[in-house]
PDB file of C-alpha atoms in Angstrom:
ATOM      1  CA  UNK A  37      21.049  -5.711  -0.250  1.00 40.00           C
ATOM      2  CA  UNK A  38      23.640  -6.253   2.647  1.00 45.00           C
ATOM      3  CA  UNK A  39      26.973  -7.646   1.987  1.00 46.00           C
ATOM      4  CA  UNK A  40      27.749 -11.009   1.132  1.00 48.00           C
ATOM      5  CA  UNK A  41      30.833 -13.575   2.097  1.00 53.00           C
ATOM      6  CA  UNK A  42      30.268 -13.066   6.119  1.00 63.00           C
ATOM      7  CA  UNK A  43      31.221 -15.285   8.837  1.00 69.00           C
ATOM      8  CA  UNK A  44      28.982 -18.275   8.713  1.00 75.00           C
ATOM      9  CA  UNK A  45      27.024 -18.459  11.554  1.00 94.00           C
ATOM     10  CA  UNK A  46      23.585 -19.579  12.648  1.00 97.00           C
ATOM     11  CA  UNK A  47      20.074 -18.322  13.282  1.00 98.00           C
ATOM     12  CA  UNK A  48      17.340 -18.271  15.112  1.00 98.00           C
ATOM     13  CA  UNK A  49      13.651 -18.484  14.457  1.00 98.00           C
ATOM     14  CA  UNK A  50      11.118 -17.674  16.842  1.00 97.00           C
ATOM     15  CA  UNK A  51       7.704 -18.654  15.411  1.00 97.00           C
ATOM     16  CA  UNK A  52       4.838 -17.002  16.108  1.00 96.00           C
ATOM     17  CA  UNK A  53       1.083 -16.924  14.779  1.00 94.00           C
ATOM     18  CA  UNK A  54       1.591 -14.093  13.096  1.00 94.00           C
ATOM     19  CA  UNK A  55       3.842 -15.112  10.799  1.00 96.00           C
ATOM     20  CA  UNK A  56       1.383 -17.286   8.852  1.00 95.00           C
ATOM     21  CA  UNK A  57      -0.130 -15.126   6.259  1.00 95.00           C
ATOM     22  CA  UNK A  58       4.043 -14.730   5.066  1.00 97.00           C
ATOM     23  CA  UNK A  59       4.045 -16.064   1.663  1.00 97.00           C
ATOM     24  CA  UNK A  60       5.661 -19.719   0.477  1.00 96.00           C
ATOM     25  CA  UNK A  61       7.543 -17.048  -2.398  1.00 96.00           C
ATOM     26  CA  UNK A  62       8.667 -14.604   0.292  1.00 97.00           C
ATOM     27  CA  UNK A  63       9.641 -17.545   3.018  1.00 97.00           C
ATOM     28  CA  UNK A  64      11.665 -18.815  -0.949  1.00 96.00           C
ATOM     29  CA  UNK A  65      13.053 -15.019  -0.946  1.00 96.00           C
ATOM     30  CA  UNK A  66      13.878 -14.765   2.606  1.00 97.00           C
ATOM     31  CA  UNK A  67      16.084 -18.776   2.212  1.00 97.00           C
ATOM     32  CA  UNK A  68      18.170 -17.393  -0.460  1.00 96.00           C
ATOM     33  CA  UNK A  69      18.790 -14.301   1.166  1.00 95.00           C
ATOM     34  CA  UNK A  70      19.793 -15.565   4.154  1.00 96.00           C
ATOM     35  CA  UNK A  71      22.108 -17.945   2.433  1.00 94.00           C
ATOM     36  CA  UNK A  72      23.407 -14.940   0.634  1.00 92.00           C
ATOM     37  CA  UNK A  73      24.137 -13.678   4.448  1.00 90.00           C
ATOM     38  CA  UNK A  74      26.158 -16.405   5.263  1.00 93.00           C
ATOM     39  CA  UNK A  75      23.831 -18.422   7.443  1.00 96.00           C
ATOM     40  CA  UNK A  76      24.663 -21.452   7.833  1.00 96.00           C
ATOM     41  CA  UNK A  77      21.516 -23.434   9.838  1.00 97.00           C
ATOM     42  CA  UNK A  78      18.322 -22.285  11.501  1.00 98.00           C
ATOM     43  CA  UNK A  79      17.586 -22.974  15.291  1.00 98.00           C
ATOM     44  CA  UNK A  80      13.910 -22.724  15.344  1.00 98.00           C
ATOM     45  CA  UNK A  81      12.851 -21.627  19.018  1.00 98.00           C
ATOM     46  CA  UNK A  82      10.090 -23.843  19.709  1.00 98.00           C
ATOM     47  CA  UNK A  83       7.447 -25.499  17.508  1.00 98.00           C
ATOM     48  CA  UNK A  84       4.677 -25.699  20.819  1.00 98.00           C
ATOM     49  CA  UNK A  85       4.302 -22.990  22.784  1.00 97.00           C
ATOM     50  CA  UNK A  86       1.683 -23.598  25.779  1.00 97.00           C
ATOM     51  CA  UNK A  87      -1.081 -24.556  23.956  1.00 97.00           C
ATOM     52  CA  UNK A  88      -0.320 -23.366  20.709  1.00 97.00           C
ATOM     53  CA  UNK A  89       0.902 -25.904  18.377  1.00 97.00           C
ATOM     54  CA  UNK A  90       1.179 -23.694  14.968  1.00 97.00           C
ATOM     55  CA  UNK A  91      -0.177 -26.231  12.890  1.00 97.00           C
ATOM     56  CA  UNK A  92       1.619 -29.537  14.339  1.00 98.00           C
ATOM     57  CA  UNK A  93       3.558 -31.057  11.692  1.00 98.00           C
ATOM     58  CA  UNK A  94       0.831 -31.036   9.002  1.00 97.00           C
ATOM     59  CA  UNK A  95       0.239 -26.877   9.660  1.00 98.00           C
ATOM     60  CA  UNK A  96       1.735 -23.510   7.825  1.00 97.00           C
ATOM     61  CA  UNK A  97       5.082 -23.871  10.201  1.00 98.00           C
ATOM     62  CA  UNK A  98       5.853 -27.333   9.331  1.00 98.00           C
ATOM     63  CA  UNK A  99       5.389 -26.224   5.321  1.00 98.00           C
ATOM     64  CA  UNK A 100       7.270 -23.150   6.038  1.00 98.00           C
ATOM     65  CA  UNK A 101       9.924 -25.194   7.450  1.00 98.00           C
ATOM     66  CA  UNK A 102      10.107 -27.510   4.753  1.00 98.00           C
ATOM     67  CA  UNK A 103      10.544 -24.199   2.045  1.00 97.00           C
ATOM     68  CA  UNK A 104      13.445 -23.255   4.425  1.00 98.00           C
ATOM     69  CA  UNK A 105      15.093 -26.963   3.980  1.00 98.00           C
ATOM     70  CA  UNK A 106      14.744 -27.243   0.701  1.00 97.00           C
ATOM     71  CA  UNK A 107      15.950 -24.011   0.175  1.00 95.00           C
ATOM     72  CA  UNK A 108      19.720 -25.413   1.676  1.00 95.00           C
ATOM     73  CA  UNK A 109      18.791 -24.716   5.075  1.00 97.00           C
ATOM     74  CA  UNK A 110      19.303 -27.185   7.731  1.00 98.00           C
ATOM     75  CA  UNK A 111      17.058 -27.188  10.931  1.00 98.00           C
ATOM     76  CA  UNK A 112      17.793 -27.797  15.061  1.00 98.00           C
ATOM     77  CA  UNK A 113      14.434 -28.046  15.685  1.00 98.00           C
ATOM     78  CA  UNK A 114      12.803 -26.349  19.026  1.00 98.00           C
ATOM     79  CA  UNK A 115      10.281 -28.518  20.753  1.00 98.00           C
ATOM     80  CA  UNK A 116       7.723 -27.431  23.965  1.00 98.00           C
ATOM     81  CA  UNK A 117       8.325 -24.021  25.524  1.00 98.00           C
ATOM     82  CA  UNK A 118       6.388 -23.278  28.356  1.00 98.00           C
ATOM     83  CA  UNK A 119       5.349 -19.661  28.581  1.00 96.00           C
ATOM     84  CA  UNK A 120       5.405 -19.808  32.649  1.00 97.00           C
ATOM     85  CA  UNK A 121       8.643 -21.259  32.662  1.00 98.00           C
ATOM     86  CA  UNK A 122      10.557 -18.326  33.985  1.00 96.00           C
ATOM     87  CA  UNK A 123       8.023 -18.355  37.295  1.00 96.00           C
ATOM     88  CA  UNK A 124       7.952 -21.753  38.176  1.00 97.00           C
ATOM     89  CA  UNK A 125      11.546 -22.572  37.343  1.00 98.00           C
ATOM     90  CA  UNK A 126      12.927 -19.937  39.979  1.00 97.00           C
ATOM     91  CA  UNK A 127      11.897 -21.554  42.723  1.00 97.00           C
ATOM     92  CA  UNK A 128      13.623 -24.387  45.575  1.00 97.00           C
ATOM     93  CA  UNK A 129      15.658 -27.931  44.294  1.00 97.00           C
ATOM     94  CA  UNK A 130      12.514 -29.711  45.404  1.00 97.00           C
ATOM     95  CA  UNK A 131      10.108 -27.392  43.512  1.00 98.00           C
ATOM     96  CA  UNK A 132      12.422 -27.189  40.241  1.00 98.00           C
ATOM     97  CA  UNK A 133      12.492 -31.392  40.401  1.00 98.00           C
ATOM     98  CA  UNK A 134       9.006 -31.442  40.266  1.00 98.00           C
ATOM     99  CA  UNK A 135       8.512 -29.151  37.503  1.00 98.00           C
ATOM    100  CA  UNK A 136      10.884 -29.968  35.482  1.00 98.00           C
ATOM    101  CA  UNK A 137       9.909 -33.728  35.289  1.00 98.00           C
ATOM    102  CA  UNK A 138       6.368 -32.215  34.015  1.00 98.00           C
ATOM    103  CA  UNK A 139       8.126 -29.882  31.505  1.00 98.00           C
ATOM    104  CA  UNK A 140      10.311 -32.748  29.834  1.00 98.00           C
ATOM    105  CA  UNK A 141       7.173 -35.031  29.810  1.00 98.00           C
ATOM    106  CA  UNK A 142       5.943 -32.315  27.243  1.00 98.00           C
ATOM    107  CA  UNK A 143       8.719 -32.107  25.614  1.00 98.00           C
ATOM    108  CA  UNK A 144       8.686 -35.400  24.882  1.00 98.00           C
ATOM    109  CA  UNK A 145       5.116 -35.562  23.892  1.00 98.00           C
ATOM    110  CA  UNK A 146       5.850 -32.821  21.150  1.00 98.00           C
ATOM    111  CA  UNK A 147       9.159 -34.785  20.037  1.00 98.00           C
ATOM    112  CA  UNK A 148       6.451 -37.878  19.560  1.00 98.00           C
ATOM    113  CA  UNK A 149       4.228 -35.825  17.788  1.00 98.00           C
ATOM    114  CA  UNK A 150       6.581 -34.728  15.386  1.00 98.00           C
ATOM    115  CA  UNK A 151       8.425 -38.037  15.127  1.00 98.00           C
ATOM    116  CA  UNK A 152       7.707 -39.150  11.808  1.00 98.00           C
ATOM    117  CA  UNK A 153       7.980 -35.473   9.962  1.00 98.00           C
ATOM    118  CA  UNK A 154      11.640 -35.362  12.156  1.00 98.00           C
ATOM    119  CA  UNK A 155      12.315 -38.896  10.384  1.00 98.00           C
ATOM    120  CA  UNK A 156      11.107 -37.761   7.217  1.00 98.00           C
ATOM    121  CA  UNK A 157      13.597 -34.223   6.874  1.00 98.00           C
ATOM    122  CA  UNK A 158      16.201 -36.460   8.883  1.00 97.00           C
ATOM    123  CA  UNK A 159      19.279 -35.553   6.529  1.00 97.00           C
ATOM    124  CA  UNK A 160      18.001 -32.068   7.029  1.00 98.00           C
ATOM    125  CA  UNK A 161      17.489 -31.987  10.858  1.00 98.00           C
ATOM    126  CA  UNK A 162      20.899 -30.695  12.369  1.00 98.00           C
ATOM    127  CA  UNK A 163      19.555 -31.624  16.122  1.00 98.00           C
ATOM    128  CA  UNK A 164      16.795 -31.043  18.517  1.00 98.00           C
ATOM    129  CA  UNK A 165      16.523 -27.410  20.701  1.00 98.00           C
ATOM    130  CA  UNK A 166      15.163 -27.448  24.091  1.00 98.00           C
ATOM    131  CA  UNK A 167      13.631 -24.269  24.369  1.00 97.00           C
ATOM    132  CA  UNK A 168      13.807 -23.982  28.584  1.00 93.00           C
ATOM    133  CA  UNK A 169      16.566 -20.966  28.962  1.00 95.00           C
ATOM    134  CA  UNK A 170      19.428 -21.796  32.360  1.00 98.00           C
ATOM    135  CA  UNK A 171      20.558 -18.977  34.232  1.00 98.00           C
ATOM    136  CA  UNK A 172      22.528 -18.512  37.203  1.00 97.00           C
ATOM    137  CA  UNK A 173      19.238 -16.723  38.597  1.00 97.00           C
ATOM    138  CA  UNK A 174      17.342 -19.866  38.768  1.00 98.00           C
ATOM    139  CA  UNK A 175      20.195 -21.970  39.360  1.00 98.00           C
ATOM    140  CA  UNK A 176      22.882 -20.431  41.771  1.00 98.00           C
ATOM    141  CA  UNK A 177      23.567 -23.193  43.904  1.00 98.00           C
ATOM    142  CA  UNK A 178      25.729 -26.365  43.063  1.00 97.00           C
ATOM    143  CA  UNK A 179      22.914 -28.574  44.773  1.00 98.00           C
ATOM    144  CA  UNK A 180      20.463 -27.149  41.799  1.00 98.00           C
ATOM    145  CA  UNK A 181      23.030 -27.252  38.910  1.00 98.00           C
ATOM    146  CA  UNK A 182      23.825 -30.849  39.964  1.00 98.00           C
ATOM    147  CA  UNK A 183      20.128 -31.903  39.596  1.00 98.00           C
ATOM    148  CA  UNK A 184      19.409 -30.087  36.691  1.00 98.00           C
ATOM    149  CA  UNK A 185      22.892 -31.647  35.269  1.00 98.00           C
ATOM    150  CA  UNK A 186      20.899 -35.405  35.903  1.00 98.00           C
ATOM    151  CA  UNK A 187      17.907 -34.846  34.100  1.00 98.00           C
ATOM    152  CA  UNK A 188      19.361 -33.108  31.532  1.00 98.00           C
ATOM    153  CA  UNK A 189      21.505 -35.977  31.525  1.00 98.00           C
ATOM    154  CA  UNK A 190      18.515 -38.246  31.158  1.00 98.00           C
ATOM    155  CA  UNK A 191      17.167 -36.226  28.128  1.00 98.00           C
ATOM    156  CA  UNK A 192      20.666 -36.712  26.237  1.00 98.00           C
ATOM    157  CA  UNK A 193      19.882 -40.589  26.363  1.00 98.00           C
ATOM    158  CA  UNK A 194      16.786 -39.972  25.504  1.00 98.00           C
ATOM    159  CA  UNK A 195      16.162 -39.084  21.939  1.00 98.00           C
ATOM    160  CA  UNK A 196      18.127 -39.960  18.812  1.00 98.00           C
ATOM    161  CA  UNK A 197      19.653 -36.391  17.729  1.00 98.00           C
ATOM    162  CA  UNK A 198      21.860 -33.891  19.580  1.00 98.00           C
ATOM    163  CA  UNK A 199      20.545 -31.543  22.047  1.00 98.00           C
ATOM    164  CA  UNK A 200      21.252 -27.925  22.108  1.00 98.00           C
ATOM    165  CA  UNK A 201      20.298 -25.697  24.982  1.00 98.00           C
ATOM    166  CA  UNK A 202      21.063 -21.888  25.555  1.00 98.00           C
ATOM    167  CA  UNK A 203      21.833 -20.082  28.755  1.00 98.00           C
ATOM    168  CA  UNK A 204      21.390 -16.399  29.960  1.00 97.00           C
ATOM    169  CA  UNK A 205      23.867 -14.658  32.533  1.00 97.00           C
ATOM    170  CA  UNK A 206      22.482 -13.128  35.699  1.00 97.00           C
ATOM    171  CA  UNK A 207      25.732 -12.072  37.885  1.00 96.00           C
ATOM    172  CA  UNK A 208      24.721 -14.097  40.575  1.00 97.00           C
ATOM    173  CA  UNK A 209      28.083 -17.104  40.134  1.00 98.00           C
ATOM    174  CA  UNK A 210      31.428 -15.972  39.066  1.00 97.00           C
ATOM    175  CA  UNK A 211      32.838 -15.862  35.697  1.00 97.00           C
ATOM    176  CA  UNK A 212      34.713 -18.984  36.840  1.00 97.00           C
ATOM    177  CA  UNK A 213      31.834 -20.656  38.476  1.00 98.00           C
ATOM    178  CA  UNK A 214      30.004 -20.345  34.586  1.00 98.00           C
ATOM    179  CA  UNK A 215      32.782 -21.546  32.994  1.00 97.00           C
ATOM    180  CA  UNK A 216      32.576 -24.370  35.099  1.00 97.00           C
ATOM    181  CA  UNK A 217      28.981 -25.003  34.875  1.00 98.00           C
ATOM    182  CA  UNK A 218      28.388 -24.770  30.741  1.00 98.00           C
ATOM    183  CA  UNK A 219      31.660 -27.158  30.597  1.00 97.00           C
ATOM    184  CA  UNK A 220      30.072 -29.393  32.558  1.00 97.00           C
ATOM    185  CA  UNK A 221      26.843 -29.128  30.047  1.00 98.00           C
ATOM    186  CA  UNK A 222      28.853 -29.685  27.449  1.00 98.00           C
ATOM    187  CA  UNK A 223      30.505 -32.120  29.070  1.00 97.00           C
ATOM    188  CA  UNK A 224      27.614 -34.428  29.232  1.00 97.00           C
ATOM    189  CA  UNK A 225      26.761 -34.187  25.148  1.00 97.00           C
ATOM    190  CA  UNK A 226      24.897 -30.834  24.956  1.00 98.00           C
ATOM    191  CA  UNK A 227      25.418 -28.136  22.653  1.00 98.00           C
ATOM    192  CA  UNK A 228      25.766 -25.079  24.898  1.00 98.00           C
ATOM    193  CA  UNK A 229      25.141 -21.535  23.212  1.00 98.00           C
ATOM    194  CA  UNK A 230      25.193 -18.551  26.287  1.00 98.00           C
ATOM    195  CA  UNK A 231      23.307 -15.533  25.042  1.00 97.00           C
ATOM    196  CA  UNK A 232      25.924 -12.199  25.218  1.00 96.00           C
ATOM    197  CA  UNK A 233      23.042 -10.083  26.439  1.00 95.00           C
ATOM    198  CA  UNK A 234      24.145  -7.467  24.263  1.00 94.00           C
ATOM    199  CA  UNK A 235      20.833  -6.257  23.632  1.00 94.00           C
ATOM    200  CA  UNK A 236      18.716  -7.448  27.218  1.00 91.00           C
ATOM    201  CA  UNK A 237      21.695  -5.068  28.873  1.00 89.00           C
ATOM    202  CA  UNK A 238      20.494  -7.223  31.754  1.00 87.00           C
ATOM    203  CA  UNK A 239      24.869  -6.848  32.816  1.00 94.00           C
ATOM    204  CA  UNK A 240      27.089  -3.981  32.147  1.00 94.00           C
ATOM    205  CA  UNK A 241      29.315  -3.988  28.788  1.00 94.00           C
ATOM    206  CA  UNK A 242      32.765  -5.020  31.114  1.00 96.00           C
ATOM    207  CA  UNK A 243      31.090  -7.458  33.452  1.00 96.00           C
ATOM    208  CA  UNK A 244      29.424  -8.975  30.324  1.00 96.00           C
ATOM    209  CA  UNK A 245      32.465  -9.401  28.448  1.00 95.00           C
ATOM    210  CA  UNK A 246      34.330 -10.683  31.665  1.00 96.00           C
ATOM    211  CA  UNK A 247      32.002 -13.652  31.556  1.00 97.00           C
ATOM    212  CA  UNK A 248      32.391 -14.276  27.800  1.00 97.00           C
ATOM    213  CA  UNK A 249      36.253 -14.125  27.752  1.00 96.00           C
ATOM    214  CA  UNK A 250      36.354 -17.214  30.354  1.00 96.00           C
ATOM    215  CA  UNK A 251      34.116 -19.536  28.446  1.00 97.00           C
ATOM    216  CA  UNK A 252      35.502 -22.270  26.428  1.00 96.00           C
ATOM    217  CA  UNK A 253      35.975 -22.524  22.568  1.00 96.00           C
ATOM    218  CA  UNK A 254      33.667 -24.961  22.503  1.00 96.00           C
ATOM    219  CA  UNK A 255      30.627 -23.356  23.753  1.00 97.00           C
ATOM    220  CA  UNK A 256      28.608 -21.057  21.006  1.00 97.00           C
ATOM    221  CA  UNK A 257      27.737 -17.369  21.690  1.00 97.00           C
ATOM    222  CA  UNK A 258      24.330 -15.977  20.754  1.00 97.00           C
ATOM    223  CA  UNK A 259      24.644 -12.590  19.303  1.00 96.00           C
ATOM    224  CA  UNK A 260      21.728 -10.295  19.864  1.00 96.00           C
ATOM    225  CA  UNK A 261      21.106  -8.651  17.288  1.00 96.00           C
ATOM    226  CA  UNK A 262      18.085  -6.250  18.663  1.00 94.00           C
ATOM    227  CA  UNK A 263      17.774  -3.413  21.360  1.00 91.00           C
ATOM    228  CA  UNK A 264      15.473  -4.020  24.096  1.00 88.00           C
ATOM    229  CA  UNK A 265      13.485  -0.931  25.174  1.00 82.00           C
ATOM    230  CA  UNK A 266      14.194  -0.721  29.234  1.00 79.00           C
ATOM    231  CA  UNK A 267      11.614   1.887  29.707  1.00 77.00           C
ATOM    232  CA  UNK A 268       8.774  -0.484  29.020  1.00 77.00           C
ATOM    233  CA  UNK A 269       7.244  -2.296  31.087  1.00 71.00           C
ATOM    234  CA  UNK A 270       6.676  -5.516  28.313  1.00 76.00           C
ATOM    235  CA  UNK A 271       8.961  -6.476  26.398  1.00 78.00           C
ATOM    236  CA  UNK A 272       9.918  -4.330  23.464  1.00 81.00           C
ATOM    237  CA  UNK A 273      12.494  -4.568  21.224  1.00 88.00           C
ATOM    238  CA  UNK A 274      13.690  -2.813  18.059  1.00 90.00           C
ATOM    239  CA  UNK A 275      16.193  -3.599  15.263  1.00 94.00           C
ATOM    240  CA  UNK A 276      19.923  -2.477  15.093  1.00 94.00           C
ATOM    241  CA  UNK A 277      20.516   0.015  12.538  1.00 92.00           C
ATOM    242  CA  UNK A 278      22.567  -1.999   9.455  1.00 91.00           C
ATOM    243  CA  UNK A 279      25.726  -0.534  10.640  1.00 93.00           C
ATOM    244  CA  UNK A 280      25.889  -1.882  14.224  1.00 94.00           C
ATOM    245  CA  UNK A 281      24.484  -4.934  12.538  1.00 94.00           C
ATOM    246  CA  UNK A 282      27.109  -5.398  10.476  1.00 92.00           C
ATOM    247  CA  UNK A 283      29.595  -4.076  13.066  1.00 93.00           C
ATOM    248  CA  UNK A 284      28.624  -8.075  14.884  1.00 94.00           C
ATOM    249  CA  UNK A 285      28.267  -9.672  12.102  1.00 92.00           C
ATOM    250  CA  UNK A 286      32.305  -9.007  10.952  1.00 90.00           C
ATOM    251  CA  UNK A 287      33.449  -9.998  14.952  1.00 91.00           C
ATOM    252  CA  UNK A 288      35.616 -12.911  14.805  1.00 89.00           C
ATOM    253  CA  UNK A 289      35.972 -15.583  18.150  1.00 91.00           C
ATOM    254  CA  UNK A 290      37.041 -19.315  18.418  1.00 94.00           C
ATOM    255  CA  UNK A 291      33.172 -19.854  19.207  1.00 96.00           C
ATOM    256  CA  UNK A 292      30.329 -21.052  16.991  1.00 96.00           C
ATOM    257  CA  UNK A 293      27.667 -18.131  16.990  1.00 96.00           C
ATOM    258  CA  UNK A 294      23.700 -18.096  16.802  1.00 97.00           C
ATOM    259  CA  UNK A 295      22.374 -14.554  15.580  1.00 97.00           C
ATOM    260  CA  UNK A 296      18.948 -13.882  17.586  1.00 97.00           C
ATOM    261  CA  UNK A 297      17.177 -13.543  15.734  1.00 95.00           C
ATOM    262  CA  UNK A 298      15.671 -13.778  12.318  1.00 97.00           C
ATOM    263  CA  UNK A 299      12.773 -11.486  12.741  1.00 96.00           C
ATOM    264  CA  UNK A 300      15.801  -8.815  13.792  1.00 96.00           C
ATOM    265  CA  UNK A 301      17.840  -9.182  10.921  1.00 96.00           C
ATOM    266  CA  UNK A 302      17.837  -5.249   9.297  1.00 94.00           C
ATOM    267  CA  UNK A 303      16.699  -6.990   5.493  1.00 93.00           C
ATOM    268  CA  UNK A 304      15.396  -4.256   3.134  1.00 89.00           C
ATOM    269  CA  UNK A 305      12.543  -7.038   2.277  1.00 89.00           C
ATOM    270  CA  UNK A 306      12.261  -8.462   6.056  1.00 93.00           C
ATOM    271  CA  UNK A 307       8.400 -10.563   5.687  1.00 96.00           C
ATOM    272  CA  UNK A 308       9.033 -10.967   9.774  1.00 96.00           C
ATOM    273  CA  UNK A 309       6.802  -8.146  11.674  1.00 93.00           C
ATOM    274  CA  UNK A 310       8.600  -7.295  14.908  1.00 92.00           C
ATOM    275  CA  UNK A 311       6.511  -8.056  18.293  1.00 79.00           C
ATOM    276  CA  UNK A 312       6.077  -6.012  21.262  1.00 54.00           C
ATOM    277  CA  UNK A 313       5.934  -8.849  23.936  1.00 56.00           C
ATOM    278  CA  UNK A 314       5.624 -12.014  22.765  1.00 47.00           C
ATOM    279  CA  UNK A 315       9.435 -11.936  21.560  1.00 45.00           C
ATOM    280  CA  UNK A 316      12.705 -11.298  22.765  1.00 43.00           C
TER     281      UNK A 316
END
């Protein structure tokens, strides 16, 4: 068993088809556990992915889900994730426009599906995740950031919970230039986490830090708690040993943190089978 009484902090959960045949008692184990770990509420990725809906609210993830809440859990719930996101996003203002109207159209359409099972776990439902991922890659000029910033804008209007989106850091704006940008995210209503890309090692260890130290109290930090593989040529990814896991979990900031992610966490009795490409 790992140590108890750590920093609270949150989670996330990335679901994925093969994590149906895990057991309602082991999902029951895995609550209390986590609990025992100090987490505080899940952020579940995405509950669509393409055309895979897991169920839709009357499948194994929406049960699964409902274990987790009633096992003192709380939920910001993921909606559509488009698994060709990453190509069509990095692309020209007038491209990203166009595709990003479609993408929030099915967003929406998976927020309507789930609707009345949102309604129903309301008291339990924290917020809603939109599972598209900003970067300065796909966003570098202000032109971009400035349309993004007004349908984004549109989106916060749109539905009756919080919004939480995450961001990755490419090098391609300055540490001040970020800072700017996720203030002005947050600015607008939207819970900003950036991910520390401690375990992509997409940046160095200084330049990555020099980004983190300039953003604002207010913005959370997701903590990556795996090791991606840079030889392959999928993604691949493998646990920290407990000590280095433990090593993040005791770090202290002023910002709220998101541990990515659950199927990571080094648990004696993890149920979660690690992935070689479907998750990072």
């Amino acid at each position: 068993m790992l140590p108890s009484r750590q920093p609270a902090t949150d989670l996330f959960y990335q679901p994925l088809n093969q994590d149906q045949p895990v057991s309602e008692r082991q999902w029951t184990t895995l609550a209390h556990t986590l609990r025992q770990e100090g987490i505080a509420t899940l952020i579940v990725q995405w509950s669509h992915y393409g055309p895979e809906t897991f169920g839709g609210p009357q499948g194994w993830l929406a049960e699964n889900l409902e274990t987790l809440m009633q096992a003192g859990l709380p939920l910001w719930f993921g909606l559509y994730s488009d698994p060709g996101y990453f190509k069509k996003i990095h692309s020209d203002a007038g491209s990203q426009q166009h595709y990003l109207y479609q993408y929030f159209a099915a967003v929406n359409a998976t927020y309507q599906q789930w609707q009345p099972w949102l309604n129903r776990h309301r008291h339990q439902i924290r917020g809603l995740y939109l599972p598209l991922e900003l970067s300065d890659y796909d966003f570098p000029t202000a032109a971009q950031r400035a349309q993004l910033s007004q349908i984004l804008a549109r989106q916060v209007d749109r539905y009756p919970y919080p919004l939480m989106i995450s961001l990755y850091l490419a090098g391609k704006l300055t540490d001040a230039e970020i800072a700017e940008w996720v203030s002005q995210l947050t600015a607008m209503g939207l819970r900003v986490y950036v991910q520390d890309g401690a375990g992509t090692q997409s940046l160095d260890s200084a330049t990555r830090q020099r980004y983190l130290s300039q953003l604002p109290c207010n913005v959370g930090l997701v903590k990556e708690i795996f090791q991606q593989d840079k030889s392959s040529r999928q993604f691949q990814a493998a646990r920290l040993e407990a000590a280095a896991y433990q090593q993040i979990r005791h770090q202290t900031s002023c910002h709220p943190r998101a541990l990515f992610s659950m199927r990571y966490l080094p648990l004696p009795a993890q149920p979660l089978q690690l992935v070689l490409t479907s998750e990072k």
